[in-house]
Structure formats: structure tokens, C-alpha cells
Amino acid sequence: MICQLRKRKNAEKIKTEETRMLKIKQIWLVVFCVAVCLNACDSTSIFEQNTNIPQLNWDIESPVVFDVAINDTVNSYNIYVNVRNSSKYEMMNLFMFIQTTSPTGATLRDTFECILADDRGKWLGSGWGDIYDNRFIYKKNIRFPVTGTYKIELTQAMRTEQLKGISDVGVRIEHSYLK
């Protein structure tokens, strides 16, 4: 009789432990699913790449080039320019030339201004320490005319050979989801 009670108690302990382990596995599964969902929330972005500017010194003869594969000519997109600057950057704005070359060889060249500080010199964007991040809308609700690889070149246009204080520049392309 005592052996049967011990066996039953051991069986109950094992069942309780199995139930506890199952609950822990379920909790981890929920945490994993939530993490995957949160990571997928940025599904509007089809391309984002940033390039580090060596020693925070952007040479006028060193364009930053991005190759972007476009597979969709139906939907509309927004194109953004990302800029990361240090607090040692000496100007309020940044002018750059943006040249886009399509897969057919057609080129479009624009002059684009990024406002990095307000009139009182306060840095805009999000920052931590002495580094500030900004994202500027470059083109809104555009459609790419052909599929293939587009080349986007960013060249600083500040009339100085060596532009000090720019840490990174980049391009982001996302669906615009026009309504």
C-alpha cells in the first residue's frame, strides 16, 4: 500500500513537472512569436542601407553608391535619405547631389538639401551623445518605370573638398501605400 502511494505521488510529481515544463515552452513560444511579429512590423521597407563616412570626413570626390534591386513597377514608393552627423558638424544644413541611374541607363540628377539644425543651432532628429540621426523624404509616391537594378549616388555638395562631421549617409525605400 505504501509503495502504491509513493508510486502515485511520484507519478503526480512527474505529471506536475511535465505540466510546468509545457507551460514554460508555451510562454517561450509566445515570446518568440511576438518578437517575430515586432520584427516584421517594418515590412514597408524594401531597401535600407547606410554607409559609414571614414573619419567623419566626406570627400567631395567620393560619392556613396547604392545598388537597389527593384522588382515591382506597379506599386508606389517613398525614397528617403538618411544622414547621421556629429555635433562637431559646423553647418545647419547639408546639400548633396543625388544621381539615380535606371537599368536602362537613364539618369536623373537632383540637388537635395537636408536641414540638420534649427535657426538657433539645436540639432534636429534623434540623438544620443554627440551623434544625430535624420531621415529626409527625397521622393514621395513614385513608381519605378522598369524592373532591374537602380544605382543611387549621393555626393556632398557643400563647396568644400573635405566635409567634416558627417558620420553616415544612406537610402531607404519603402512602400507608400497610397489610399
PDB file of C-alpha atoms in Angstrom:
ATOM      1  CA  MET A   1       0.000   0.000   0.000  1.00  0.00           C
ATOM      2  CA  ILE A   2       2.820   2.422   0.878  1.00  0.00           C
ATOM      3  CA  CYS A   3       4.550   1.539  -2.384  1.00  0.00           C
ATOM      4  CA  GLN A   4       1.386   2.346  -4.325  1.00  0.00           C
ATOM      5  CA  LEU A   5       1.095   5.727  -2.560  1.00  0.00           C
ATOM      6  CA  ARG A   6       4.732   6.525  -3.349  1.00  0.00           C
ATOM      7  CA  LYS A   7       4.251   5.497  -6.978  1.00  0.00           C
ATOM      8  CA  ARG A   8       1.131   7.659  -7.226  1.00  0.00           C
ATOM      9  CA  LYS A   9       2.923  10.642  -5.600  1.00  0.00           C
ATOM     10  CA  ASN A  10       5.905  10.179  -7.930  1.00  0.00           C
ATOM     11  CA  ALA A  11       3.542   9.965 -10.909  1.00  0.00           C
ATOM     12  CA  GLU A  12       1.775  13.141  -9.746  1.00  0.00           C
ATOM     13  CA  LYS A  13       5.150  14.901  -9.312  1.00  0.00           C
ATOM     14  CA  ILE A  14       6.219  13.854 -12.791  1.00  0.00           C
ATOM     15  CA  LYS A  15       2.893  14.991 -14.257  1.00  0.00           C
ATOM     16  CA  THR A  16       3.140  18.318 -12.394  1.00  0.00           C
ATOM     17  CA  GLU A  17       6.706  18.795 -13.658  1.00  0.00           C
ATOM     18  CA  GLU A  18       5.658  17.931 -17.220  1.00  0.00           C
ATOM     19  CA  THR A  19       2.783  20.434 -16.986  1.00  0.00           C
ATOM     20  CA  ARG A  20       5.155  23.120 -15.689  1.00  0.00           C
ATOM     21  CA  MET A  21       7.641  22.449 -18.498  1.00  0.00           C
ATOM     22  CA  LEU A  22       4.838  22.567 -21.064  1.00  0.00           C
ATOM     23  CA  LYS A  23       3.723  25.973 -19.733  1.00  0.00           C
ATOM     24  CA  ILE A  24       7.309  27.271 -19.906  1.00  0.00           C
ATOM     25  CA  LYS A  25       7.582  26.074 -23.512  1.00  0.00           C
ATOM     26  CA  GLN A  26       4.276  27.768 -24.340  1.00  0.00           C
ATOM     27  CA  ILE A  27       5.468  31.034 -22.803  1.00  0.00           C
ATOM     28  CA  TRP A  28       8.704  30.894 -24.827  1.00  0.00           C
ATOM     29  CA  LEU A  29       6.711  30.151 -27.973  1.00  0.00           C
ATOM     30  CA  VAL A  30       4.520  33.212 -27.353  1.00  0.00           C
ATOM     31  CA  VAL A  31       7.609  35.379 -26.696  1.00  0.00           C
ATOM     32  CA  PHE A  32       9.214  34.115 -29.911  1.00  0.00           C
ATOM     33  CA  CYS A  33       6.047  34.787 -31.956  1.00  0.00           C
ATOM     34  CA  VAL A  34       5.737  38.313 -30.547  1.00  0.00           C
ATOM     35  CA  ALA A  35       9.405  39.001 -31.376  1.00  0.00           C
ATOM     36  CA  VAL A  36       8.912  37.771 -34.944  1.00  0.00           C
ATOM     37  CA  CYS A  37       5.789  39.921 -35.341  1.00  0.00           C
ATOM     38  CA  LEU A  38       7.529  43.013 -33.997  1.00  0.00           C
ATOM     39  CA  ASN A  39      10.447  42.447 -36.343  1.00  0.00           C
ATOM     40  CA  ALA A  40       8.050  42.110 -39.281  1.00  0.00           C
ATOM     41  CA  CYS A  41       6.338  45.417 -38.476  1.00  0.00           C
ATOM     42  CA  ASP A  42       8.797  47.256 -40.741  1.00  0.00           C
ATOM     43  CA  SER A  43       7.557  45.388 -43.801  1.00  0.00           C
ATOM     44  CA  THR A  44       7.018  48.624 -45.745  1.00  0.00           C
ATOM     45  CA  SER A  45      10.782  48.928 -46.263  1.00  0.00           C
ATOM     46  CA  ILE A  46      12.094  47.179 -49.363  1.00  0.00           C
ATOM     47  CA  PHE A  47      15.626  48.609 -49.098  1.00  0.00           C
ATOM     48  CA  GLU A  48      17.678  50.374 -46.472  1.00  0.00           C
ATOM     49  CA  GLN A  49      21.423  50.721 -46.442  1.00  0.00           C
ATOM     50  CA  ASN A  50      23.712  53.205 -44.736  1.00  0.00           C
ATOM     51  CA  THR A  51      27.387  53.749 -45.458  1.00  0.00           C
ATOM     52  CA  ASN A  52      29.930  54.924 -42.924  1.00  0.00           C
ATOM     53  CA  ILE A  53      31.947  58.005 -43.896  1.00  0.00           C
ATOM     54  CA  PRO A  54      35.566  57.285 -42.860  1.00  0.00           C
ATOM     55  CA  GLN A  55      36.889  59.555 -40.096  1.00  0.00           C
ATOM     56  CA  LEU A  56      33.705  61.719 -40.349  1.00  0.00           C
ATOM     57  CA  ASN A  57      35.288  63.321 -43.418  1.00  0.00           C
ATOM     58  CA  TRP A  58      33.214  63.166 -46.623  1.00  0.00           C
ATOM     59  CA  ASP A  59      35.415  63.928 -49.636  1.00  0.00           C
ATOM     60  CA  ILE A  60      33.687  65.760 -52.488  1.00  0.00           C
ATOM     61  CA  GLU A  61      35.224  63.243 -54.917  1.00  0.00           C
ATOM     62  CA  SER A  62      33.848  60.214 -53.023  1.00  0.00           C
ATOM     63  CA  PRO A  63      30.196  59.601 -53.841  1.00  0.00           C
ATOM     64  CA  VAL A  64      28.363  56.987 -51.802  1.00  0.00           C
ATOM     65  CA  VAL A  65      26.750  54.464 -54.162  1.00  0.00           C
ATOM     66  CA  PHE A  66      23.824  52.122 -53.541  1.00  0.00           C
ATOM     67  CA  ASP A  67      22.622  49.391 -55.902  1.00  0.00           C
ATOM     68  CA  VAL A  68      18.904  48.792 -55.423  1.00  0.00           C
ATOM     69  CA  ALA A  69      17.069  45.837 -56.972  1.00  0.00           C
ATOM     70  CA  ILE A  70      13.534  46.814 -57.997  1.00  0.00           C
ATOM     71  CA  ASN A  71      11.107  44.055 -58.962  1.00  0.00           C
ATOM     72  CA  ASP A  72       7.824  45.990 -58.899  1.00  0.00           C
ATOM     73  CA  THR A  73       6.630  48.658 -61.328  1.00  0.00           C
ATOM     74  CA  VAL A  74       3.019  48.713 -60.097  1.00  0.00           C
ATOM     75  CA  ASN A  75       3.187  49.971 -56.502  1.00  0.00           C
ATOM     76  CA  SER A  76       4.260  53.428 -55.322  1.00  0.00           C
ATOM     77  CA  TYR A  77       7.288  54.051 -53.145  1.00  0.00           C
ATOM     78  CA  ASN A  78       8.813  56.739 -50.957  1.00  0.00           C
ATOM     79  CA  ILE A  79      12.570  57.292 -51.090  1.00  0.00           C
ATOM     80  CA  TYR A  80      14.351  58.687 -48.047  1.00  0.00           C
ATOM     81  CA  VAL A  81      17.871  59.943 -47.430  1.00  0.00           C
ATOM     82  CA  ASN A  82      19.374  59.031 -44.053  1.00  0.00           C
ATOM     83  CA  VAL A  83      22.005  61.317 -42.530  1.00  0.00           C
ATOM     84  CA  ARG A  84      23.950  60.817 -39.316  1.00  0.00           C
ATOM     85  CA  ASN A  85      26.041  63.775 -38.182  1.00  0.00           C
ATOM     86  CA  SER A  86      28.163  64.579 -35.172  1.00  0.00           C
ATOM     87  CA  SER A  87      27.717  67.681 -33.047  1.00  0.00           C
ATOM     88  CA  LYS A  88      31.049  68.831 -34.496  1.00  0.00           C
ATOM     89  CA  TYR A  89      29.400  69.399 -37.890  1.00  0.00           C
ATOM     90  CA  GLU A  90      29.770  73.143 -38.452  1.00  0.00           C
ATOM     91  CA  MET A  91      26.698  73.901 -40.570  1.00  0.00           C
ATOM     92  CA  MET A  92      22.917  73.800 -40.163  1.00  0.00           C
ATOM     93  CA  ASN A  93      22.278  72.024 -43.442  1.00  0.00           C
ATOM     94  CA  LEU A  94      23.771  69.600 -45.904  1.00  0.00           C
ATOM     95  CA  PHE A  95      23.415  69.890 -49.661  1.00  0.00           C
ATOM     96  CA  MET A  96      24.024  66.823 -51.764  1.00  0.00           C
ATOM     97  CA  PHE A  97      23.687  65.771 -55.359  1.00  0.00           C
ATOM     98  CA  ILE A  98      21.574  62.672 -55.836  1.00  0.00           C
ATOM     99  CA  GLN A  99      22.011  60.867 -59.124  1.00  0.00           C
ATOM    100  CA  THR A 100      19.753  57.940 -59.948  1.00  0.00           C
ATOM    101  CA  THR A 101      20.599  55.685 -62.877  1.00  0.00           C
ATOM    102  CA  SER A 102      17.931  53.272 -64.095  1.00  0.00           C
ATOM    103  CA  PRO A 103      18.614  49.793 -65.511  1.00  0.00           C
ATOM    104  CA  THR A 104      18.171  51.306 -68.999  1.00  0.00           C
ATOM    105  CA  GLY A 105      20.938  53.858 -68.334  1.00  0.00           C
ATOM    106  CA  ALA A 106      18.642  56.882 -67.970  1.00  0.00           C
ATOM    107  CA  THR A 107      19.885  59.272 -65.278  1.00  0.00           C
ATOM    108  CA  LEU A 108      18.188  61.809 -63.064  1.00  0.00           C
ATOM    109  CA  ARG A 109      20.286  64.284 -61.065  1.00  0.00           C
ATOM    110  CA  ASP A 110      18.868  66.420 -58.258  1.00  0.00           C
ATOM    111  CA  THR A 111      20.242  68.839 -55.712  1.00  0.00           C
ATOM    112  CA  PHE A 112      18.839  67.974 -52.299  1.00  0.00           C
ATOM    113  CA  GLU A 113      19.011  69.907 -49.028  1.00  0.00           C
ATOM    114  CA  CYS A 114      18.919  68.287 -45.597  1.00  0.00           C
ATOM    115  CA  ILE A 115      18.210  70.646 -42.680  1.00  0.00           C
ATOM    116  CA  LEU A 116      20.181  69.294 -39.705  1.00  0.00           C
ATOM    117  CA  ALA A 117      19.698  72.104 -37.147  1.00  0.00           C
ATOM    118  CA  ASP A 118      17.088  74.763 -36.398  1.00  0.00           C
ATOM    119  CA  ASP A 119      17.665  78.540 -36.583  1.00  0.00           C
ATOM    120  CA  ARG A 120      19.061  78.576 -33.038  1.00  0.00           C
ATOM    121  CA  GLY A 121      21.556  75.801 -33.785  1.00  0.00           C
ATOM    122  CA  LYS A 122      19.688  72.992 -31.996  1.00  0.00           C
ATOM    123  CA  TRP A 123      20.286  69.686 -33.737  1.00  0.00           C
ATOM    124  CA  LEU A 124      17.237  68.029 -35.265  1.00  0.00           C
ATOM    125  CA  GLY A 125      16.495  64.323 -35.413  1.00  0.00           C
ATOM    126  CA  SER A 126      17.126  61.728 -32.771  1.00  0.00           C
ATOM    127  CA  GLY A 127      20.406  61.743 -30.975  1.00  0.00           C
ATOM    128  CA  TRP A 128      22.463  60.072 -28.339  1.00  0.00           C
ATOM    129  CA  GLY A 129      25.716  61.560 -27.153  1.00  0.00           C
ATOM    130  CA  ASP A 130      27.063  63.769 -29.914  1.00  0.00           C
ATOM    131  CA  ILE A 131      25.576  61.807 -32.860  1.00  0.00           C
ATOM    132  CA  TYR A 132      22.245  62.731 -34.509  1.00  0.00           C
ATOM    133  CA  ASP A 133      20.144  60.668 -36.933  1.00  0.00           C
ATOM    134  CA  ASN A 134      17.773  62.157 -39.502  1.00  0.00           C
ATOM    135  CA  ARG A 135      15.615  60.723 -42.265  1.00  0.00           C
ATOM    136  CA  PHE A 136      14.539  63.094 -45.057  1.00  0.00           C
ATOM    137  CA  ILE A 137      11.874  62.388 -47.668  1.00  0.00           C
ATOM    138  CA  TYR A 138      13.503  62.669 -51.100  1.00  0.00           C
ATOM    139  CA  LYS A 139      10.797  61.356 -53.444  1.00  0.00           C
ATOM    140  CA  LYS A 140       7.203  60.616 -52.486  1.00  0.00           C
ATOM    141  CA  ASN A 141       4.729  58.236 -54.146  1.00  0.00           C
ATOM    142  CA  ILE A 142       6.916  57.377 -57.118  1.00  0.00           C
ATOM    143  CA  ARG A 143       6.701  54.343 -59.362  1.00  0.00           C
ATOM    144  CA  PHE A 144       9.782  52.786 -60.891  1.00  0.00           C
ATOM    145  CA  PRO A 145       9.294  52.570 -64.682  1.00  0.00           C
ATOM    146  CA  VAL A 146      11.246  49.321 -65.214  1.00  0.00           C
ATOM    147  CA  THR A 147      12.443  46.437 -63.083  1.00  0.00           C
ATOM    148  CA  GLY A 148      16.129  45.845 -62.502  1.00  0.00           C
ATOM    149  CA  THR A 149      18.996  47.361 -60.543  1.00  0.00           C
ATOM    150  CA  TYR A 150      18.937  51.112 -59.984  1.00  0.00           C
ATOM    151  CA  LYS A 151      22.096  52.931 -58.907  1.00  0.00           C
ATOM    152  CA  ILE A 152      21.674  55.810 -56.443  1.00  0.00           C
ATOM    153  CA  GLU A 153      24.717  58.039 -55.851  1.00  0.00           C
ATOM    154  CA  LEU A 154      24.949  60.575 -53.033  1.00  0.00           C
ATOM    155  CA  THR A 155      27.667  63.231 -53.371  1.00  0.00           C
ATOM    156  CA  GLN A 156      28.200  66.022 -50.867  1.00  0.00           C
ATOM    157  CA  ALA A 157      27.691  69.431 -52.492  1.00  0.00           C
ATOM    158  CA  MET A 158      28.843  71.818 -49.763  1.00  0.00           C
ATOM    159  CA  ARG A 159      31.587  73.568 -51.760  1.00  0.00           C
ATOM    160  CA  THR A 160      34.323  72.226 -49.545  1.00  0.00           C
ATOM    161  CA  GLU A 161      36.686  69.439 -50.543  1.00  0.00           C
ATOM    162  CA  GLN A 162      36.533  67.691 -47.156  1.00  0.00           C
ATOM    163  CA  LEU A 163      33.216  67.881 -45.309  1.00  0.00           C
ATOM    164  CA  LYS A 164      33.837  67.154 -41.627  1.00  0.00           C
ATOM    165  CA  GLY A 165      31.228  65.875 -39.176  1.00  0.00           C
ATOM    166  CA  ILE A 166      29.076  63.574 -41.337  1.00  0.00           C
ATOM    167  CA  SER A 167      29.221  60.048 -39.945  1.00  0.00           C
ATOM    168  CA  ASP A 168      26.919  58.061 -42.257  1.00  0.00           C
ATOM    169  CA  VAL A 169      24.608  58.576 -45.215  1.00  0.00           C
ATOM    170  CA  GLY A 170      22.095  56.160 -46.593  1.00  0.00           C
ATOM    171  CA  VAL A 171      18.994  55.445 -48.625  1.00  0.00           C
ATOM    172  CA  ARG A 172      15.700  53.895 -47.571  1.00  0.00           C
ATOM    173  CA  ILE A 173      12.946  52.863 -49.978  1.00  0.00           C
ATOM    174  CA  GLU A 174       9.553  51.825 -48.679  1.00  0.00           C
ATOM    175  CA  HIS A 175       6.051  51.210 -49.965  1.00  0.00           C
ATOM    176  CA  SER A 176       3.941  54.369 -49.849  1.00  0.00           C
ATOM    177  CA  TYR A 177       0.587  52.540 -49.715  1.00  0.00           C
ATOM    178  CA  LEU A 178      -1.463  55.270 -51.351  1.00  0.00           C
ATOM    179  CA  LYS A 179      -5.117  55.293 -50.324  1.00  0.00           C
TER     180      LYS A 179
END
